[in-house]
Short mmCIF file of C-alpha atoms in Angstrom, two decimals:
data_model
loop_
_atom_site.label_atom_id
_atom_site.label_comp_id
_atom_site.label_asym_id
_atom_site.label_seq_id
_atom_site.Cartn_x
_atom_site.Cartn_y
_atom_site.Cartn_z
CA MET A 550 -185.34 65.34 67.39
CA SER A 551 -182.87 67.32 69.48
CA SER A 552 -184.75 66.75 72.73
CA SER A 553 -188.12 65.66 74.04
CA LYS A 554 -189.23 69.32 74.08
CA THR A 555 -187.89 70.69 70.79
CA ILE A 556 -188.17 69.35 67.25
CA SER A 557 -185.25 70.37 65.00
CA LEU A 558 -185.48 70.20 61.20
CA TYR A 559 -183.39 71.28 58.20
CA LEU A 560 -185.01 73.25 55.39
CA LYS A 561 -183.47 70.97 52.77
CA ASP A 562 -185.23 67.92 54.25
CA VAL A 563 -188.48 69.85 54.70
CA ALA A 564 -188.45 70.99 51.04
CA ILE A 565 -187.92 67.44 49.75
CA SER A 566 -190.68 66.05 51.96
CA ALA A 567 -193.07 68.83 50.93
CA LYS A 568 -192.55 67.96 47.24
CA GLN A 569 -193.39 64.36 48.08
CA GLY A 570 -196.79 65.41 49.40
CA CYS A 571 -196.31 65.82 53.18
CA ASP A 572 -198.85 68.41 54.35
CA SER A 573 -196.94 69.12 57.56
CA CYS A 574 -193.72 69.89 55.69
CA MET A 575 -195.61 71.89 53.06
CA THR A 576 -197.04 74.07 55.85
CA ILE A 577 -193.57 74.68 57.33
CA HIS A 578 -192.06 75.30 53.88
CA ASN A 579 -194.78 77.80 52.92
CA THR A 580 -194.27 79.54 56.24
CA TYR A 581 -190.55 79.87 55.59
CA VAL A 582 -191.11 81.35 52.11
CA HIS A 583 -193.56 83.88 53.58
CA ILE A 584 -191.11 84.83 56.35
CA LYS A 585 -188.32 85.41 53.83
CA ASP A 586 -190.60 87.48 51.60
CA ARG A 587 -191.70 89.54 54.59
CA SER A 588 -188.11 90.25 55.62
CA ASP A 589 -186.96 91.01 52.03
CA GLN A 590 -184.46 88.20 52.07
CA ASN A 591 -183.74 85.80 49.20
CA ALA A 592 -185.51 82.53 49.84
CA ILE A 593 -183.95 79.09 49.69
CA ASP A 594 -180.50 79.92 48.37
CA GLN A 595 -178.64 77.55 50.68
CA LEU A 596 -181.22 75.09 51.91
CA SER A 597 -178.98 73.01 54.14
CA GLU A 598 -177.94 76.02 56.24
CA VAL A 599 -181.46 76.92 57.39
CA THR A 600 -182.81 75.14 60.46
CA PHE A 601 -186.17 75.11 62.21
CA GLN A 602 -186.85 74.57 65.88
CA ILE A 603 -190.35 73.73 67.08
CA PRO A 604 -190.73 73.81 70.89
CA VAL A 605 -193.30 71.31 72.11
CA LEU A 606 -194.77 73.45 74.86
CA ASP A 607 -198.46 74.08 75.37
CA ALA A 608 -201.40 72.08 74.06
CA GLY A 609 -204.02 74.21 72.35
CA CYS A 610 -201.70 77.21 71.88
CA PRO A 611 -200.13 78.41 68.60
CA MET A 612 -197.17 76.40 67.36
CA VAL A 613 -193.88 78.29 67.63
CA LEU A 614 -191.57 78.01 64.62
CA ALA A 615 -188.05 79.41 65.13
CA CYS A 616 -185.99 79.82 61.92
CA SER A 617 -182.28 80.58 61.74
CA ASP A 618 -179.37 80.27 59.33
CA SER A 619 -175.58 80.15 59.49
CA ASP A 620 -175.30 83.90 58.76
CA GLY A 621 -177.05 84.86 61.97
CA TRP A 622 -180.51 85.55 60.50
CA TYR A 623 -183.24 84.63 62.95
CA SER A 624 -187.01 84.79 63.07
CA TRP A 625 -189.69 83.18 65.15
CA ASP A 626 -193.32 82.98 64.23
CA GLU A 627 -196.56 81.38 65.35
CA LEU A 628 -198.78 79.01 63.37
CA PHE A 629 -202.42 78.84 64.43
CA THR A 630 -206.04 78.46 63.42
CA GLU A 631 -208.65 81.07 64.28
CA ARG A 632 -210.32 80.45 67.63
CA SER A 633 -213.76 80.42 66.01
CA ALA A 634 -212.72 78.10 63.14
CA ALA A 635 -212.03 74.39 62.71
CA MET A 636 -208.89 72.85 64.20
CA ALA A 637 -205.95 71.80 62.02
CA PRO A 638 -205.10 68.07 61.98
CA TRP A 639 -201.87 68.68 63.92
CA PRO A 640 -202.14 68.93 67.74
CA LEU A 641 -199.21 71.37 67.88
CA VAL A 642 -201.12 73.96 65.85
CA GLY A 643 -203.58 75.38 68.36
CA HIS A 644 -206.14 78.15 68.30
CA ALA A 645 -205.47 81.88 68.66
CA THR A 646 -207.16 85.21 68.08
CA GLU A 647 -205.66 87.64 65.60
CA ARG A 648 -204.34 90.91 66.95
CA LYS A 649 -206.40 93.97 66.16
CA LYS A 650 -205.16 96.10 63.29
CA SER A 651 -205.05 99.21 65.45
CA ALA A 652 -204.48 100.03 69.10
CA LEU A 653 -207.84 101.82 69.12
CA GLY A 654 -209.51 98.54 68.14
CA SER A 655 -207.81 96.83 71.08
CA VAL A 656 -209.41 99.04 73.72
CA HIS A 657 -212.39 96.68 73.89
CA VAL A 658 -209.90 93.87 74.65
CA LEU A 659 -208.63 95.98 77.55
CA LYS A 660 -212.20 96.47 78.73
CA GLU A 661 -212.68 92.67 78.77
CA TRP A 662 -209.43 92.20 80.72
CA ILE A 663 -210.57 94.69 83.37
CA ALA A 664 -213.91 92.86 83.68
CA THR A 665 -212.12 89.50 84.03
CA CYS A 666 -209.77 90.92 86.64
CA ASP A 667 -212.74 92.39 88.56
CA ALA A 668 -214.56 89.07 88.55
CA SER A 669 -211.74 86.66 89.35
CA HIS A 670 -208.81 88.49 91.00
CA PRO A 671 -209.53 89.32 94.66
CA GLU A 672 -205.94 90.56 95.08
CA CYS A 673 -206.60 93.27 92.49
CA THR A 674 -209.75 94.71 94.01
CA THR A 675 -209.40 98.48 93.88
CA ARG A 676 -211.82 100.37 96.05
CA ALA A 677 -210.08 103.72 96.37
CA LYS A 678 -210.89 105.40 99.68
CA SER A 679 -210.34 108.72 97.99
CA MET A 680 -209.33 110.21 94.69
CA PRO A 681 -206.15 112.17 93.97
CA THR A 682 -206.12 115.82 94.98
CA ARG A 683 -206.83 116.77 91.36
CA VAL A 684 -207.88 114.85 88.27
CA LEU A 685 -208.94 115.68 84.74
CA LYS A 686 -212.68 115.42 84.20
CA VAL A 687 -213.16 113.92 80.74
CA ASP A 688 -216.64 112.40 80.69
CA ASP A 689 -218.12 114.74 78.09
CA ASP A 690 -216.75 116.72 75.17
CA SER A 691 -214.70 118.99 77.42
CA VAL A 692 -211.56 118.44 79.49
CA PHE A 693 -210.75 120.42 82.62
CA LEU A 694 -208.93 120.15 85.94
CA TYR A 695 -211.28 118.96 88.68
CA ILE A 696 -210.88 119.00 92.46
CA PRO A 697 -212.83 116.10 94.06
CA GLU A 698 -214.54 116.66 97.39
CA ASN A 699 -214.94 113.51 99.49
CA GLU A 700 -215.45 111.46 96.33
CA ALA A 701 -214.22 107.94 95.59
CA GLU A 702 -214.96 107.58 91.89
CA PRO A 703 -212.84 105.23 89.71
CA TYR A 704 -210.19 106.94 87.61
CA ALA A 705 -207.44 106.09 85.12
CA ALA A 706 -203.84 107.29 85.36
CA LEU A 707 -201.32 107.86 82.57
CA SER A 708 -197.69 106.75 82.57
CA HIS A 709 -195.78 108.49 79.78
CA CYS A 710 -192.49 109.95 78.59
CA TRP A 711 -192.28 113.71 78.80
CA GLY A 712 -189.59 113.73 76.10
CA LYS A 713 -187.55 116.73 75.01
CA LEU A 714 -190.45 118.75 73.61
CA PRO A 715 -192.58 121.07 75.78
CA VAL A 716 -195.36 119.31 77.70
CA ILE A 717 -198.58 121.05 78.67
CA GLN A 718 -198.43 121.68 82.41
CA THR A 719 -200.31 123.33 85.23
CA HIS A 720 -198.54 126.27 86.82
CA GLN A 721 -199.70 128.70 89.44
CA SER A 722 -200.39 131.23 86.69
CA THR A 723 -202.52 128.76 84.66
CA PHE A 724 -204.30 127.00 87.55
CA GLU A 725 -207.61 128.83 87.24
CA GLU A 726 -207.53 128.49 83.47
CA ARG A 727 -207.04 124.70 83.74
CA ILE A 728 -210.01 124.43 86.12
CA SER A 729 -212.17 126.29 83.65
CA HIS A 730 -211.18 124.50 80.44
CA ILE A 731 -208.28 122.79 78.67
CA PRO A 732 -208.56 123.15 74.88
CA TRP A 733 -208.29 119.84 73.02
CA LYS A 734 -205.72 121.29 70.63
CA ASP A 735 -203.45 122.16 73.57
CA LEU A 736 -203.22 118.51 74.62
CA SER A 737 -200.44 116.41 73.13
CA LYS A 738 -201.39 113.40 70.99
CA SER A 739 -200.56 111.04 73.88
CA PHE A 740 -202.77 113.05 76.25
CA GLN A 741 -205.59 113.07 73.68
CA ASP A 742 -205.25 109.29 73.29
CA ALA A 743 -205.33 108.86 77.07
CA VAL A 744 -208.55 110.88 77.28
CA THR A 745 -210.08 108.85 74.43
CA THR A 746 -209.12 105.56 76.09
CA THR A 747 -210.50 106.70 79.44
CA ARG A 748 -213.81 107.59 77.84
CA LEU A 749 -214.03 104.30 75.92
CA LEU A 750 -213.49 102.44 79.20
CA GLY A 751 -216.46 104.25 80.67
CA LEU A 752 -214.42 106.25 83.18
CA ARG A 753 -214.97 109.93 83.95
CA TYR A 754 -211.61 110.89 85.43
CA LEU A 755 -207.96 110.74 84.37
CA TRP A 756 -204.83 111.58 86.35
CA VAL A 757 -201.86 113.03 84.43
CA ASP A 758 -198.83 114.19 86.40
CA SER A 759 -197.98 117.34 84.42
CA LEU A 760 -201.52 118.68 84.67
CA CYS A 761 -202.65 117.42 88.08
CA ILE A 762 -199.56 118.62 90.00
CA VAL A 763 -198.76 122.35 90.05
CA GLN A 764 -195.30 122.11 88.54
CA ASP A 765 -193.85 125.42 89.79
CA ASP A 766 -195.20 125.09 93.33
CA ILE A 767 -192.51 123.23 95.29
CA GLU A 768 -194.75 122.48 98.25
CA ASP A 769 -197.47 121.07 96.00
CA TRP A 770 -194.96 119.02 94.02
CA VAL A 771 -193.41 117.49 97.16
CA ARG A 772 -196.82 116.75 98.66
CA GLU A 773 -198.33 115.22 95.52
CA SER A 774 -195.24 113.25 94.46
CA GLY A 775 -195.32 111.69 97.94
CA LYS A 776 -198.80 110.34 97.11
CA MET A 777 -197.64 108.40 94.05
CA ALA A 778 -198.08 105.01 95.73
CA SER A 779 -201.72 105.62 96.57
CA ILE A 780 -202.45 107.31 93.21
CA TYR A 781 -201.19 104.42 91.09
CA GLU A 782 -202.43 101.69 93.41
CA GLY A 783 -205.85 103.32 93.58
CA ALA A 784 -206.28 103.83 89.82
CA ARG A 785 -208.70 101.48 88.13
CA ILE A 786 -206.19 101.20 85.31
CA VAL A 787 -202.79 102.75 84.60
CA ILE A 788 -202.37 103.41 80.88
CA ALA A 789 -198.73 103.19 79.75
CA ALA A 790 -197.73 104.85 76.48
CA SER A 791 -194.78 102.47 76.30
CA ASP A 792 -193.51 103.02 72.76
CA SER A 793 -194.09 106.79 72.66
CA SER A 794 -190.88 108.74 73.19
CA ASP A 795 -192.78 111.99 73.76
CA GLY A 796 -196.30 113.37 73.69
CA CYS A 797 -196.31 113.88 69.92
CA ASP A 798 -196.27 110.16 69.11
CA GLY A 799 -199.55 109.10 70.68
CA PHE A 800 -200.34 105.43 71.25
CA LEU A 801 -203.72 104.74 69.60
CA THR A 802 -201.92 104.07 66.33
CA GLU A 803 -202.26 101.65 63.46
CA ARG A 804 -200.34 98.42 63.95
CA PRO A 805 -197.42 97.59 61.61
CA ARG A 806 -198.68 95.63 58.59
CA MET A 807 -195.97 93.04 59.14
CA THR A 808 -197.90 91.85 62.21
CA ASP A 809 -200.85 90.75 60.05
CA ALA A 810 -201.49 87.01 59.82
CA LYS A 811 -201.26 85.20 56.48
CA VAL A 812 -202.77 81.86 55.40
CA VAL A 813 -199.98 79.37 54.61
CA PHE A 814 -201.99 76.15 54.29
CA GLU A 815 -205.60 75.02 54.12
CA GLY A 816 -207.48 71.78 53.81
CA PHE A 817 -210.04 69.49 55.46
CA ASN A 818 -209.47 67.74 58.78
CA ALA A 819 -210.60 64.23 59.79
CA ASN A 820 -214.08 65.59 60.54
CA SER A 821 -214.32 66.99 57.00
CA GLU A 822 -214.14 70.52 58.40
CA PHE A 823 -212.36 73.16 56.38
CA TYR A 824 -209.41 74.69 58.20
CA GLN A 825 -206.80 77.37 57.50
CA VAL A 826 -203.37 77.55 59.11
CA LYS A 827 -202.16 81.12 59.52
CA VAL A 828 -198.74 82.48 60.41
CA ARG A 829 -197.92 85.71 62.24
CA PRO A 830 -194.71 87.18 63.68
CA GLY A 831 -194.19 86.07 67.25
CA ASP A 832 -193.73 88.61 70.02
CA ASP A 833 -191.43 86.89 72.48
CA HIS A 834 -191.74 89.51 75.24
CA ARG A 835 -188.21 88.62 76.31
CA TRP A 836 -188.03 91.55 78.75
CA TYR A 837 -190.32 89.36 80.90
CA GLY A 838 -187.89 86.45 80.78
CA ASN A 839 -189.52 84.44 78.01
CA LEU A 840 -188.69 80.76 78.13
CA LEU A 841 -189.25 79.93 74.47
CA PRO A 842 -186.11 78.45 72.87
CA PRO A 843 -183.72 79.00 71.28
CA ARG A 844 -183.35 82.60 72.54
CA SER A 845 -184.78 82.37 76.01
CA GLN A 846 -182.64 84.86 77.91
CA VAL A 847 -184.06 88.02 79.43
CA VAL A 848 -183.16 91.11 77.42
CA ARG A 849 -183.55 94.79 78.24
CA ASP A 850 -186.87 96.27 77.24
CA SER A 851 -186.24 98.70 74.37
CA SER A 852 -189.39 100.79 74.80
CA PRO A 853 -188.77 104.49 75.60
CA LEU A 854 -190.97 104.41 78.70
CA SER A 855 -189.10 101.46 80.24
CA ALA A 856 -185.94 103.58 80.45
CA ARG A 857 -187.55 106.27 82.62
CA GLY A 858 -187.05 106.30 86.38
CA TRP A 859 -190.52 107.57 87.35
CA ALA A 860 -192.19 105.05 85.01
CA PHE A 861 -190.29 102.20 86.69
CA GLN A 862 -191.99 103.02 89.98
CA GLU A 863 -195.36 103.57 88.31
CA ARG A 864 -195.39 100.12 86.75
CA LEU A 865 -194.64 98.34 90.02
CA LEU A 866 -197.06 100.38 92.11
CA ALA A 867 -200.04 100.16 89.76
CA THR A 868 -202.69 97.60 90.67
CA ARG A 869 -203.52 97.17 86.97
CA TYR A 870 -201.10 98.32 84.28
CA VAL A 871 -201.55 98.06 80.51
CA GLN A 872 -198.79 98.76 78.03
CA PHE A 873 -199.78 100.12 74.63
CA ARG A 874 -196.97 98.54 72.59
CA ALA A 875 -196.49 98.97 68.84
CA GLN A 876 -197.73 95.43 68.12
CA GLU A 877 -200.24 94.78 70.89
CA LEU A 878 -201.43 95.42 74.44
CA VAL A 879 -199.63 93.84 77.39
CA TRP A 880 -201.45 93.62 80.74
CA GLU A 881 -200.04 93.25 84.24
CA CYS A 882 -201.95 93.08 87.49
CA ARG A 883 -201.22 91.56 90.90
CA THR A 884 -202.50 88.21 89.72
CA ALA A 885 -201.76 87.77 86.01
CA ILE A 886 -199.84 88.81 82.90
CA TRP A 887 -201.68 88.81 79.58
CA CYS A 888 -201.01 89.91 76.02
CA GLU A 889 -203.14 89.97 72.89
CA CYS A 890 -201.13 87.25 71.17
CA GLY A 891 -201.47 84.94 74.19
CA THR A 892 -197.76 84.21 74.65
CA LEU A 893 -197.64 85.40 78.26
CA SER A 894 -200.69 83.27 79.14
CA ARG A 895 -199.03 80.04 78.08
CA PRO A 896 -198.60 77.54 80.94
CA SER A 897 -194.90 77.32 80.05
CA GLN A 898 -194.51 81.05 80.73
CA GLN A 899 -195.80 81.10 84.28
CA ARG A 900 -192.31 81.04 85.86
CA ILE A 901 -191.74 84.67 84.87
CA LEU A 902 -189.65 86.36 87.57
CA THR A 903 -189.90 90.02 86.65
CA SER A 904 -193.64 90.50 86.84
CA LYS A 905 -195.85 92.58 89.10
CA LYS A 906 -197.31 89.29 90.36
CA LYS A 907 -193.90 88.22 91.69
CA PHE A 908 -193.36 91.67 93.18
CA CYS A 909 -196.63 91.53 95.11
CA GLU A 910 -196.12 87.90 96.19
CA THR A 911 -192.73 88.74 97.67
CA LEU A 912 -194.10 91.71 99.62
CA ARG A 913 -196.72 89.43 101.15
CA GLN A 914 -194.05 87.07 102.47
CA SER A 915 -193.09 86.99 106.13
CA ASN A 916 -189.44 86.46 105.14
CA SER A 917 -187.69 89.80 105.59
CA ASP A 918 -184.58 88.54 103.76
CA ALA A 919 -186.67 87.99 100.61
CA VAL A 920 -188.15 91.49 100.89
CA TYR A 921 -184.76 93.18 101.33
CA SER A 922 -183.35 91.11 98.48
CA LEU A 923 -186.22 92.33 96.29
CA TRP A 924 -185.46 95.93 97.26
CA SER A 925 -181.82 95.44 96.30
CA ARG A 926 -182.81 94.12 92.86
CA ILE A 927 -185.21 97.01 92.36
CA VAL A 928 -182.57 99.62 93.27
CA ASN A 929 -180.04 97.98 90.94
CA ALA A 930 -182.55 98.05 88.08
CA TYR A 931 -183.59 101.59 88.93
CA ALA A 932 -179.97 102.78 88.82
CA SER A 933 -179.95 102.29 85.04
CA LYS A 934 -183.06 104.41 84.47
CA ILE A 935 -183.15 107.98 83.16
CA LEU A 936 -184.32 110.97 85.19
CA THR A 937 -184.71 114.40 83.62
CA ASN A 938 -183.91 116.00 86.97
CA GLY A 939 -181.19 114.38 89.04
CA SER A 940 -182.86 115.67 92.19
CA ASP A 941 -185.77 113.30 91.50
CA MET A 942 -183.65 110.22 92.29
CA LEU A 943 -185.02 109.60 95.79
CA PRO A 944 -188.55 111.00 95.17
CA ALA A 945 -188.95 108.58 92.25
CA LEU A 946 -188.39 105.72 94.70
CA SER A 947 -190.47 107.15 97.54
CA GLY A 948 -193.72 105.50 96.47
CA LEU A 949 -192.06 102.09 96.34
CA ALA A 950 -190.48 102.70 99.75
CA LYS A 951 -193.93 103.35 101.22
CA ARG A 952 -195.18 100.13 99.66
CA PHE A 953 -192.32 98.21 101.31
CA GLN A 954 -193.14 99.80 104.64
CA THR A 955 -196.61 98.25 104.49
CA SER A 956 -195.33 94.79 103.53
CA ASP A 957 -195.86 91.87 105.89
CA THR A 958 -192.25 91.04 106.79
CA SER A 959 -192.99 89.55 110.17
CA SER A 960 -195.53 86.90 111.16
CA LYS A 961 -194.50 87.02 114.81
CA PRO A 962 -196.59 88.90 117.40
CA ASN A 963 -195.27 92.22 118.70
CA LYS A 964 -192.81 92.45 115.83
CA GLN A 965 -192.61 95.52 113.61
CA LYS A 966 -194.54 95.13 110.39
CA GLY A 967 -193.14 96.31 107.09
CA ALA A 968 -189.56 96.80 105.98
CA GLY A 969 -188.91 99.23 108.84
CA ASN A 970 -187.32 102.67 108.87
CA TYR A 971 -186.38 104.00 105.45
CA LEU A 972 -183.06 105.82 105.27
CA ALA A 973 -182.71 107.51 101.87
CA GLY A 974 -182.60 104.34 99.77
CA LEU A 975 -181.61 101.92 102.54
CA TRP A 976 -183.44 100.10 105.34
CA GLU A 977 -182.35 100.40 108.95
CA ARG A 978 -182.82 96.71 109.73
CA ASP A 979 -180.86 95.74 106.60
CA LEU A 980 -178.17 98.40 106.99
CA PRO A 981 -175.21 96.11 107.86
CA LEU A 982 -175.66 94.04 104.68
CA SER A 983 -176.60 97.04 102.52
CA LEU A 984 -173.32 98.80 103.30
CA LEU A 985 -171.15 95.83 102.34
#
């Protein structure tokens, strides 16, 4: 034991104990052999140099097994029993649900998350007073640009990378054509997947920036980009094509086979119930500040969408935001963070500092120092993002600035609400400190 919260073991000792009939060690040993096979590495060459760490974290959740060796190889996996099956005899090995084999199969999980959020998250209630100026109408076999008139129907919005390839857009010359009909074949794979997801969620409307803003009309672009805060906050769900570098990739893809779970041990528990222990690769979500040892530091999100300046604002402004990642869905709303594997729902993970929940909680504070400090952190993070057009630097922050202006930074009567006057990236009341 290295500490009260982490069990440390050497592979050599585990292998000896497994040969002597210890079921616990046999389970760990079988898991290690599977991990090495999966990663195409030679198994058990130097037994004494491989170590395991087992964090003792959350009752009822999958057991985390972190493996490493002296050459720098590292892997961490989860051991679990199916939620609908019998429990294993070890309290550390909790229940879990296997990830779906395709992103398309996970859309029903997203539908359940939306229903749960509707029923139990008052902070996330979205009752849009109006719809965007234009949306795509997608509720039947056709897709076309639609102009709502005094309507307040729920809609989805897409957050995506434009990429280097041409993206279908609405221009002044194609405006009437888009209102009449948009051929399915003209939509990129990501746009097609967004339409499919919107339909499966039972929604009739979808907002996509390149099609719902007239791209060569400067007045329209300025006016509509200034509405970003209300568009993303008002959307029933914002769909993020996180791992798609451009529209050709799509996001309703098959999951990598390496994410499949494999049975590593089976037997009968004390109640004579048959159980199976499965192992799957862990997804540590370290861009959220995962606390699971031994690698608990926050790292930069490597997804293409996370590097984009406009997408940074879209994620923070959205009331509900779901990332279609290569391995699974990740959900953020004003109240919770969820993922298909369950890691982000663990009690030990609820100190996450970089979530939408923390963002919204800070804006509800009456402490103006905390709000200005949050703005400073956002601007610093935003400075590392990519913008196709350098002139978009301030517009891509404008929606967030409007959100800060509606924050409750003063609980005193007759005091100005919100962050105050916005001065091209700075706040008038915070100007002396901002210029230091």
